[in-house]
């Protein structure tokens, strides 16, 4: 029999539910014990046969009060669009979970979470865990525009469950909802009046670079979840390298100490051929 | 860490190059970044082979490019993705400590002429010509199966560099011994054996070949007994150094290659399973074995099986 | 037991032969005794291939003739030991129930002429010509690497029997597709792929190659991805039936071969690890899969991967 | 690391002691936990590099009151002679133990053991076990001639330890020691006056055939340990077949029921090429 305890070996899952999140984002729900046991920040390699295999953050969804695994995908290029269009009953292949996870220091009292786009998948999971552990967590959720705000319902429910109201804030680039401007600007405006012990961030790299800078300015440790082109996810192809680190194996989450060493962070990444490309702000 | 990888019991020479130990990272593993080369070296590797570099950048195949199997083995069809020789020349321009072998791939002698000429100026220790990539058309194995082409490619490389040129062979459609003979006659300073073997994984759930290229190359433990045989045959026949490659997972495997006749060995797949610390643990294992058995140097083991 | 192996969902035809199920015992496994053939058949095999039979008896190599590896694999160099065609003709003279394929090995067309003529009178369902034994000189692979010889051998066999003749190929020095093409052009009714792959195990304790013949053939799980690839390539290219062989260990592997394009499959090594009941458990597994997925017949799966 | 729990994988042992048993038989003692855990009747494949690999019954020897594994070899052809000449400190390769073992029915009260030559290796182990379990066991030990009597000391010690004297008997073909004649003749002479519940036998096949016949005549179940040419010992090569059975896997020990079916028992065996050869009496 195939060895199903080795999570690097491809396994198939049947899609149980598809949730419309925004006009361009859907959550694909399926059963997988290994994913359910994953920690916020870990990711799966998702095979959309015969189109592509893509890294996707592992999410958790409750369906009829049972926990299921999920990925939340924004339709973009060929691969993500093929995944986006998958329907209930379809088979997808997965392997993983891969990567490390956000670390929560013992006795942490409060934390600021700053996420954008599908970067909210791990952050909302982390947010939920922190609230569950009675840690004062504040979440900044960014999107380009109102329609693209992700997980608003989920977060509102979380707040209600925890009798909180004001610890989640929204920002949109076009000002159609919440704060008018970037998540980083919003974070800055919060930090001037309130002290946090740690910041967690996941989203566009330049946004995370902004958070890193805020961290330095306000002397707050930061953990950021990085994205690089991933082929193998198992530390052999080198395609995900950033300086001397492999995002798939050493990351995806790096802390301030590491981020400081990573001169390529927010500066350059490698394309599919391995050539350096540069972030433009 | 330091102790093992620096012990002079592990020192050796291949084709005039001195290595601190025989454990070399195989081509295609993490092989595109200078920063990573340095890390691998610091983790204990005796030398590092780059990803196979072509004249122009190559994107490679779409994902899935790697299938993990039971048995510590992979099938991959990355498709020789690489930044191209000019970008890679820049990449390694800062190298000053890593014993780096640049792997080259191309479809005709002029490709190799251009690339060897360029990298001859880099601080690298030698070249490995990949004649054996089993899954990319018009590169690698298709070239390696044509003796005339092998001859002119090796000659083109040799006449444009003063550094040693190794030729990497595989289990293809032509006789391994014949093609190696051709390469050696044309001036190759050594042979690396073997590359991955054409293989495939098909899903019984959806009938799809899993790799986007359908066919890929098998590496890891599964191919070790085949690679050992190739090294044995090649090293019995030829006097140039043979670098063993294919399925080295631990120090026992590494020693088996050397006893079979390899002057040193490369590994890749096992690093995927066990991480970069594998270089150090293999070197430690070898050192412990040498001490226990009373040998002065790992060199004493090379080809010890030949007399049986 | 009875149910699975008799289900007509598993029935199929290869080159005009009807089999009750696709699970065939590969050549060289327990293949010299009529009593054992009957037992294997009773254990659920769809057909049985004999040990490769030569014109005259062969003692084979000295022990050790088999090395057991991790990874459900063996390296063997039995050396084609067999009782010779006359003694074996007597052996199978009482056969009346086992769908038996006689494997033949020889060094020139006249060997095959004599043997096919003789066994054409036996109650057997066909022949398999072993062109691919990787470790015996002047027999098997050395013959299989010579296209002219392959042609005349297949012709010699075909012109002396009315029964189907399969040709067994392997990963040798020549192109698998070319040699199969030659065999098919000469009249082969099907191709069995693959034989073992030349391999070696050397002891790091005493530096000896373990097999008395030093080099042997690798079988079992290790070679499965390679065998799947061969079956895929052969079945895409040729319309004659391809019988898959190499590393089938369970029903998933068996289905992978059929989806790759095999009309049926052989296995040997896995029987060493799991015993003779493996035929029944593979057949049950396939049957369960067919029922779960709503197929009427295992035949529907043959070559299903080709359209992807 | 090599998988040392798979006993089919060759392992090396260093010879600890060599015991002269008779002018042609020696016992080679070594350390091996798997062999020590073996049961009487099981065998090892012993590699005498680079000469041969041979099946050999597993013995147990006490050295300085510790249990060690052992094989007792008669020098005969190339392989056995090479093993016979191995010395303390030499390496040999082993794999196994293989095969089944003699079965001891519950509540067994007495048993007759009939062995010849190196067939005494499993039988003396069994004898010792039976005595230890307070089962009345009688052992007949055959040899060609006085000098070739095997394990006499060992058996005498066993008897002394158990305060027995007359439950072991010797026979030699040339009458130089003990009973003058075959073990079968001796067994017959004992059976006419004493009833046994079971007979165990290991030795030359025609001797065992004789025991089987006695078993039928006196209605006593028999277990016999068979020898056939062994190449693989793991049930793949077929070289050890007897009728539809594999001696390495289904045997080496067969009971009366099986022996009756095995028309080749005492009649024919296969040579190295697989051709039938015939026993001549
Ligand atoms: C660790 C990690 C977690 C991710 N989690 C999510 C998530 O939860 N939801 C989500 O929608 N997206 C996620 N992504 C991004 C996602 O993997 C794809 O990059 C994105 O969906 C675009 O893929 P495409 O095939 O549609 O684009 P294409 O048109 O094929 O390519 C467009 C760009 O997408 C990126 N991309 C394509 N393939 C890969 C790849 N294999 N690895 C990394 N980047 C690639 C490259 O920048 C490429 O230039 C994650 C990426 C990483 C690295
Ligand atoms: C289950 C089993 C247990 C055995 N236990 C012992 C034991 O404890 N002590 C002992 O001295 N001998 C034992 N033997 C016999 C032993 O394996 C050899 O057959 C014998 O030592 C002669 O080997 P050789 O290489 O010296 O002879 P060779 O000169 O090579 O051959 C002579 C004959 O020995 C027999 N023989 C050779 N190789 C094998 C083989 N691989 N398998 C079976 N028979 C073979 C054949 O009948 C052959 O014709 C056992 C055999 C079997 C099958
Ligand atoms: C993902 C991957 C990429 C590879 N890329 C190359 C390459 O670019 N050039 C090359 O010569 N070999 C390449 N190989 C083959 C390896 O260098 C090596 O020959 C093979 O993997 C066997 O060694 P291993 O079993 O230790 O991995 C690659 C192998 C893998 C798995
Ligand atoms: C011990 C042994 C003996 C074999 N003898 C033969 C043979 O006589 N003729 C032949 O064509 N193949 C022979 N083979 C090869 C097998 O038939 C088969 O092709 C190979 O073992 C791969 O299948 P598997 O992985 O299921 O064992 C032999 C293999 C083994 C292990
Ligand atoms: S994705 Fe291949 S090394 Fe990280
Ligand atoms: S010795 Fe090979 S089957 Fe018994």
Tab-separated table of N, CA and C in Angstrom, chain B residues 3-108:
chain	number	residue	atom	x	y	z
B	3	UNK	N	35.650	19.808	12.996
B	3	UNK	CA	36.616	18.724	13.062
B	3	UNK	C	36.542	17.729	11.914
B	4	UNK	N	35.356	17.164	11.720
B	4	UNK	CA	35.213	16.113	10.729
B	4	UNK	C	35.599	16.606	9.342
B	5	UNK	N	34.989	17.718	8.948
B	5	UNK	CA	35.162	18.111	7.557
B	5	UNK	C	36.576	18.600	7.298
B	6	UNK	N	37.303	18.887	8.360
B	6	UNK	CA	38.660	19.379	8.143
B	6	UNK	C	39.718	18.273	8.312
B	7	UNK	N	39.310	17.136	8.847
B	7	UNK	CA	40.296	16.088	9.092
B	7	UNK	C	41.043	15.740	7.821
B	8	UNK	N	42.373	15.698	7.888
B	8	UNK	CA	43.069	15.405	6.637
B	8	UNK	C	42.971	13.943	6.229
B	9	UNK	N	42.361	13.140	7.075
B	9	UNK	CA	42.068	11.769	6.644
B	9	UNK	C	41.049	11.745	5.514
B	10	UNK	N	40.304	12.831	5.382
B	10	UNK	CA	39.275	12.885	4.330
B	10	UNK	C	39.756	13.622	3.084
B	11	UNK	N	40.902	14.238	3.161
B	11	UNK	CA	41.420	14.990	2.004
B	11	UNK	C	41.652	14.086	0.809
B	12	UNK	N	41.465	14.636	-0.359
B	12	UNK	CA	41.809	13.881	-1.558
B	12	UNK	C	41.955	14.809	-2.748
B	13	UNK	N	42.422	14.246	-3.838
B	13	UNK	CA	42.539	15.024	-5.072
B	13	UNK	C	41.733	14.337	-6.171
B	14	UNK	N	41.097	15.165	-6.984
B	14	UNK	CA	40.490	14.624	-8.199
B	14	UNK	C	40.988	15.468	-9.346
B	15	UNK	N	41.566	14.847	-10.307
B	15	UNK	CA	42.035	15.528	-11.510
B	15	UNK	C	42.793	16.810	-11.148
B	16	UNK	N	43.658	16.702	-10.139
B	16	UNK	CA	44.480	17.846	-9.780
B	16	UNK	C	43.848	18.834	-8.819
B	17	UNK	N	42.564	18.669	-8.518
B	17	UNK	CA	41.913	19.551	-7.546
B	17	UNK	C	42.001	18.903	-6.170
B	18	UNK	N	42.360	19.712	-5.166
B	18	UNK	CA	42.355	19.185	-3.799
B	18	UNK	C	41.016	19.464	-3.150
B	19	UNK	N	40.437	18.452	-2.533
B	19	UNK	CA	39.187	18.635	-1.797
B	19	UNK	C	39.394	18.268	-0.338
B	20	UNK	N	38.709	18.989	0.546
B	20	UNK	CA	38.878	18.682	1.974
B	20	UNK	C	38.170	17.385	2.360
B	21	UNK	N	37.145	17.031	1.586
B	21	UNK	CA	36.468	15.747	1.815
B	21	UNK	C	35.743	15.351	0.542
B	22	UNK	N	35.313	14.085	0.441
B	22	UNK	CA	34.789	13.601	-0.847
B	22	UNK	C	33.312	13.855	-1.088
B	23	UNK	N	32.612	14.515	-0.167
B	23	UNK	CA	31.149	14.658	-0.288
B	23	UNK	C	30.785	15.907	-1.078
B	24	UNK	N	30.242	15.706	-2.245
B	24	UNK	CA	29.964	16.817	-3.162
B	24	UNK	C	28.462	16.934	-3.383
B	25	UNK	N	27.965	18.163	-3.396
B	25	UNK	CA	26.549	18.361	-3.722
B	25	UNK	C	26.348	18.184	-5.224
B	26	UNK	N	25.403	17.332	-5.600
B	26	UNK	CA	25.134	17.035	-7.016
B	26	UNK	C	24.450	18.206	-7.708
B	27	UNK	N	24.596	18.238	-8.992
B	27	UNK	CA	24.013	19.304	-9.801
B	27	UNK	C	22.488	19.295	-9.721
B	28	UNK	N	21.921	20.505	-9.674
B	28	UNK	CA	20.471	20.624	-9.706
B	28	UNK	C	19.850	20.782	-8.349
B	29	UNK	N	20.667	20.639	-7.308
B	29	UNK	CA	20.173	20.789	-5.950
B	29	UNK	C	20.623	22.144	-5.417
B	30	UNK	N	19.655	23.024	-5.249
B	30	UNK	CA	19.928	24.351	-4.670
B	30	UNK	C	21.032	25.069	-5.436
B	31	UNK	N	21.199	24.753	-6.697
B	31	UNK	CA	22.430	25.128	-7.368
B	31	UNK	C	22.443	26.429	-8.134
B	32	UNK	N	21.682	27.438	-7.708
B	32	UNK	CA	21.686	28.673	-8.503
B	32	UNK	C	22.108	29.901	-7.729
B	33	UNK	N	22.422	29.746	-6.459
B	33	UNK	CA	22.664	30.938	-5.642
B	33	UNK	C	23.989	30.855	-4.895
B	34	UNK	N	24.794	31.879	-5.042
B	34	UNK	CA	26.094	31.923	-4.379
B	34	UNK	C	25.945	31.837	-2.859
B	35	UNK	N	24.929	32.521	-2.341
B	35	UNK	CA	24.736	32.499	-0.882
B	35	UNK	C	24.480	31.073	-0.403
B	36	UNK	N	23.711	30.335	-1.176
B	36	UNK	CA	23.422	28.943	-0.808
B	36	UNK	C	24.679	28.084	-0.960
B	37	UNK	N	25.470	28.318	-2.000
B	37	UNK	CA	26.724	27.560	-2.156
B	37	UNK	C	27.571	27.710	-0.894
B	38	UNK	N	27.629	28.927	-0.400
B	38	UNK	CA	28.451	29.171	0.788
B	38	UNK	C	27.901	28.431	2.001
B	39	UNK	N	26.579	28.430	2.089
B	39	UNK	CA	25.969	27.725	3.224
B	39	UNK	C	26.241	26.221	3.157
B	40	UNK	N	26.104	25.661	1.964
B	40	UNK	CA	26.346	24.219	1.795
B	40	UNK	C	27.801	23.889	2.152
B	41	UNK	N	28.680	24.764	1.730
B	41	UNK	CA	30.096	24.557	2.046
B	41	UNK	C	30.288	24.604	3.564
B	42	UNK	N	29.653	25.584	4.189
B	42	UNK	CA	29.772	25.686	5.649
B	42	UNK	C	29.146	24.486	6.349
B	43	UNK	N	28.173	23.881	5.716
B	43	UNK	CA	27.536	22.690	6.310
B	43	UNK	C	28.408	21.444	6.149
B	44	UNK	N	29.506	21.556	5.390
B	44	UNK	CA	30.435	20.431	5.361
B	44	UNK	C	30.738	19.815	4.013
B	45	UNK	N	30.105	20.286	2.950
B	45	UNK	CA	30.366	19.679	1.646
B	45	UNK	C	31.821	19.905	1.230
B	46	UNK	N	32.387	18.916	0.566
B	46	UNK	CA	33.752	19.038	0.051
B	46	UNK	C	33.799	19.902	-1.192
B	47	UNK	N	32.742	19.891	-1.956
B	47	UNK	CA	32.620	20.737	-3.146
B	47	UNK	C	31.145	20.819	-3.496
B	48	UNK	N	30.842	21.715	-4.411
B	48	UNK	CA	29.459	21.954	-4.807
B	48	UNK	C	29.415	22.028	-6.328
B	49	UNK	N	28.435	21.334	-6.914
B	49	UNK	CA	28.223	21.462	-8.355
B	49	UNK	C	27.002	22.357	-8.560
B	50	UNK	N	27.097	23.292	-9.475
B	50	UNK	CA	25.966	24.187	-9.737
B	50	UNK	C	24.879	23.444	-10.493
B	51	UNK	N	23.706	24.030	-10.532
B	51	UNK	CA	22.669	23.625	-11.472
B	51	UNK	C	23.289	23.652	-12.865
B	52	UNK	N	22.820	22.810	-13.784
B	52	UNK	CA	23.342	22.860	-15.146
B	52	UNK	C	22.944	24.184	-15.793
B	53	UNK	N	23.964	24.865	-16.281
B	53	UNK	CA	23.772	26.211	-16.839
B	53	UNK	C	23.808	26.125	-18.363
B	54	UNK	N	22.851	26.817	-18.977
B	54	UNK	CA	22.806	26.846	-20.446
B	54	UNK	C	23.182	28.242	-20.925
B	55	UNK	N	23.345	28.361	-22.229
B	55	UNK	CA	23.762	29.652	-22.779
B	55	UNK	C	22.743	30.733	-22.424
B	56	UNK	N	21.492	30.442	-22.673
B	56	UNK	CA	20.438	31.403	-22.373
B	56	UNK	C	19.601	30.912	-21.194
B	57	UNK	N	18.914	31.828	-20.524
B	57	UNK	CA	18.086	31.417	-19.383
B	57	UNK	C	17.009	30.429	-19.833
B	58	UNK	N	16.653	29.526	-18.953
B	58	UNK	CA	15.567	28.588	-19.247
B	58	UNK	C	14.593	28.584	-18.089
B	59	UNK	N	13.337	28.654	-18.386
B	59	UNK	CA	12.301	28.663	-17.337
B	59	UNK	C	12.041	27.272	-16.786
B	60	UNK	N	12.308	26.274	-17.599
B	60	UNK	CA	12.003	24.904	-17.163
B	60	UNK	C	10.536	24.586	-17.372
B	61	UNK	N	10.127	23.424	-16.859
B	61	UNK	CA	8.742	22.991	-17.054
B	61	UNK	C	7.838	23.591	-15.992
B	62	UNK	N	6.561	23.513	-16.255
B	62	UNK	CA	5.557	23.893	-15.262
B	62	UNK	C	5.572	22.899	-14.108
B	63	UNK	N	5.092	23.308	-12.976
B	63	UNK	CA	4.841	22.385	-11.870
B	63	UNK	C	3.704	21.442	-12.252
B	64	UNK	N	3.629	20.249	-11.667
B	64	UNK	CA	4.584	19.611	-10.766
B	64	UNK	C	5.876	19.237	-11.482
B	65	UNK	N	6.968	19.559	-10.823
B	65	UNK	CA	8.282	19.249	-11.365
B	65	UNK	C	8.998	18.159	-10.547
B	66	UNK	N	8.462	17.868	-9.387
B	66	UNK	CA	9.080	16.841	-8.539
B	66	UNK	C	7.981	15.952	-7.937
B	67	UNK	N	8.184	14.654	-7.998
B	67	UNK	CA	7.287	13.717	-7.310
B	67	UNK	C	8.109	12.991	-6.248
B	68	UNK	N	7.621	13.008	-5.029
B	68	UNK	CA	8.301	12.285	-3.958
B	68	UNK	C	7.753	10.856	-3.910
B	69	UNK	N	8.650	9.900	-3.868
B	69	UNK	CA	8.248	8.493	-3.789
B	69	UNK	C	8.563	7.930	-2.413
B	70	UNK	N	8.000	6.786	-2.117
B	70	UNK	CA	8.485	6.029	-0.980
B	70	UNK	C	9.946	5.697	-1.324
B	71	UNK	N	10.654	5.040	-0.443
B	71	UNK	CA	12.015	4.601	-0.774
B	71	UNK	C	13.011	5.720	-0.940
B	72	UNK	N	12.831	6.838	-0.297
B	72	UNK	CA	13.813	7.919	-0.415
B	72	UNK	C	14.214	8.183	-1.862
B	73	UNK	N	13.249	8.329	-2.706
B	73	UNK	CA	13.527	8.576	-4.118
B	73	UNK	C	12.607	9.674	-4.649
B	74	UNK	N	13.070	10.325	-5.684
B	74	UNK	CA	12.248	11.319	-6.378
B	74	UNK	C	12.181	10.981	-7.857
B	75	UNK	N	11.141	11.499	-8.502
B	75	UNK	CA	11.175	11.632	-9.954
B	75	UNK	C	11.043	13.120	-10.221
B	76	UNK	N	11.947	13.687	-10.998
B	76	UNK	CA	11.851	15.121	-11.267
B	76	UNK	C	11.926	15.404	-12.745
B	77	UNK	N	11.237	16.458	-13.133
B	77	UNK	CA	11.405	17.019	-14.468
B	77	UNK	C	11.309	18.522	-14.302
B	78	UNK	N	12.396	19.067	-13.786
B	78	UNK	CA	12.470	20.503	-13.571
B	78	UNK	C	12.642	21.187	-14.926
B	79	UNK	N	13.260	20.470	-15.840
B	79	UNK	CA	13.413	21.023	-17.180
B	79	UNK	C	14.611	21.938	-17.311
B	80	UNK	N	15.650	21.645	-16.504
B	80	UNK	CA	16.902	22.402	-16.619
B	80	UNK	C	16.712	23.906	-16.487
B	81	UNK	N	15.726	24.313	-15.713
B	81	UNK	CA	15.559	25.756	-15.508
B	81	UNK	C	16.858	26.319	-14.928
B	82	UNK	N	17.311	27.406	-15.468
B	82	UNK	CA	18.535	28.041	-14.962
B	82	UNK	C	18.627	29.453	-15.518
B	83	UNK	N	19.384	30.294	-14.824
B	83	UNK	CA	19.403	31.723	-15.176
B	83	UNK	C	20.194	32.052	-16.437
B	84	UNK	N	20.796	31.056	-17.055
B	84	UNK	CA	21.621	31.352	-18.232
B	84	UNK	C	23.028	31.732	-17.818
B	85	UNK	N	23.980	31.564	-18.720
B	85	UNK	CA	25.380	31.660	-18.291
B	85	UNK	C	25.809	33.069	-17.927
B	86	UNK	N	25.190	34.075	-18.533
B	86	UNK	CA	25.656	35.426	-18.195
B	86	UNK	C	25.227	35.833	-16.800
B	87	UNK	N	23.956	35.573	-16.497
B	87	UNK	CA	23.469	35.897	-15.166
B	87	UNK	C	24.218	35.075	-14.118
B	88	UNK	N	24.480	33.819	-14.428
B	88	UNK	CA	25.130	32.953	-13.445
B	88	UNK	C	26.594	33.346	-13.248
B	89	UNK	N	27.191	33.865	-14.305
B	89	UNK	CA	28.561	34.363	-14.182
B	89	UNK	C	28.605	35.487	-13.147
B	90	UNK	N	27.626	36.365	-13.220
B	90	UNK	CA	27.524	37.429	-12.214
B	90	UNK	C	27.311	36.833	-10.819
B	91	UNK	N	26.418	35.851	-10.760
B	91	UNK	CA	26.075	35.227	-9.478
B	91	UNK	C	27.316	34.745	-8.739
B	92	UNK	N	28.226	34.107	-9.462
B	92	UNK	CA	29.375	33.498	-8.787
B	92	UNK	C	30.595	34.424	-8.784
B	93	UNK	N	30.389	35.646	-9.228
B	93	UNK	CA	31.537	36.550	-9.347
B	93	UNK	C	32.161	36.862	-7.991
B	94	UNK	N	31.372	36.742	-6.925
B	94	UNK	CA	31.913	37.042	-5.592
B	94	UNK	C	32.512	35.798	-4.933
B	95	UNK	N	32.442	34.666	-5.616
B	95	UNK	CA	32.921	33.441	-4.955
B	95	UNK	C	34.401	33.526	-4.619
B	96	UNK	N	34.721	33.251	-3.367
B	96	UNK	CA	36.149	33.157	-3.067
B	96	UNK	C	36.452	32.024	-2.120
B	97	UNK	N	35.419	31.305	-1.715
B	97	UNK	CA	35.739	30.217	-0.787
B	97	UNK	C	35.173	28.860	-1.173
B	98	UNK	N	34.150	28.852	-2.007
B	98	UNK	CA	33.494	27.569	-2.286
B	98	UNK	C	34.176	26.843	-3.446
B	99	UNK	N	34.575	25.579	-3.226
B	99	UNK	CA	35.096	24.783	-4.346
B	99	UNK	C	33.911	24.436	-5.248
B	100	UNK	N	33.742	25.260	-6.267
B	100	UNK	CA	32.530	25.192	-7.077
B	100	UNK	C	32.840	24.599	-8.441
B	101	UNK	N	32.022	23.644	-8.822
B	101	UNK	CA	32.114	23.066	-10.159
B	101	UNK	C	30.890	23.558	-10.915
B	102	UNK	N	31.093	24.158	-12.065
B	102	UNK	CA	29.944	24.647	-12.823
B	102	UNK	C	29.518	23.562	-13.808
B	103	UNK	N	28.250	23.175	-13.690
B	103	UNK	CA	27.693	22.195	-14.624
B	103	UNK	C	27.171	22.933	-15.842
B	104	UNK	N	27.465	22.396	-17.007
B	104	UNK	CA	27.058	23.055	-18.251
B	104	UNK	C	26.188	22.121	-19.076
B	105	UNK	N	25.223	22.719	-19.740
B	105	UNK	CA	24.389	21.940	-20.639
B	105	UNK	C	24.223	22.747	-21.922
B	106	UNK	N	24.180	22.049	-23.031
B	106	UNK	CA	24.051	22.779	-24.290
B	106	UNK	C	23.741	21.825	-25.409
B	107	UNK	N	23.483	22.377	-26.564
B	107	UNK	CA	23.099	21.489	-27.659
B	107	UNK	C	24.154	21.380	-28.756
B	108	UNK	N	25.176	22.227	-28.700
B	108	UNK	CA	26.261	22.032	-29.667
B	108	UNK	C	27.580	22.592	-29.143
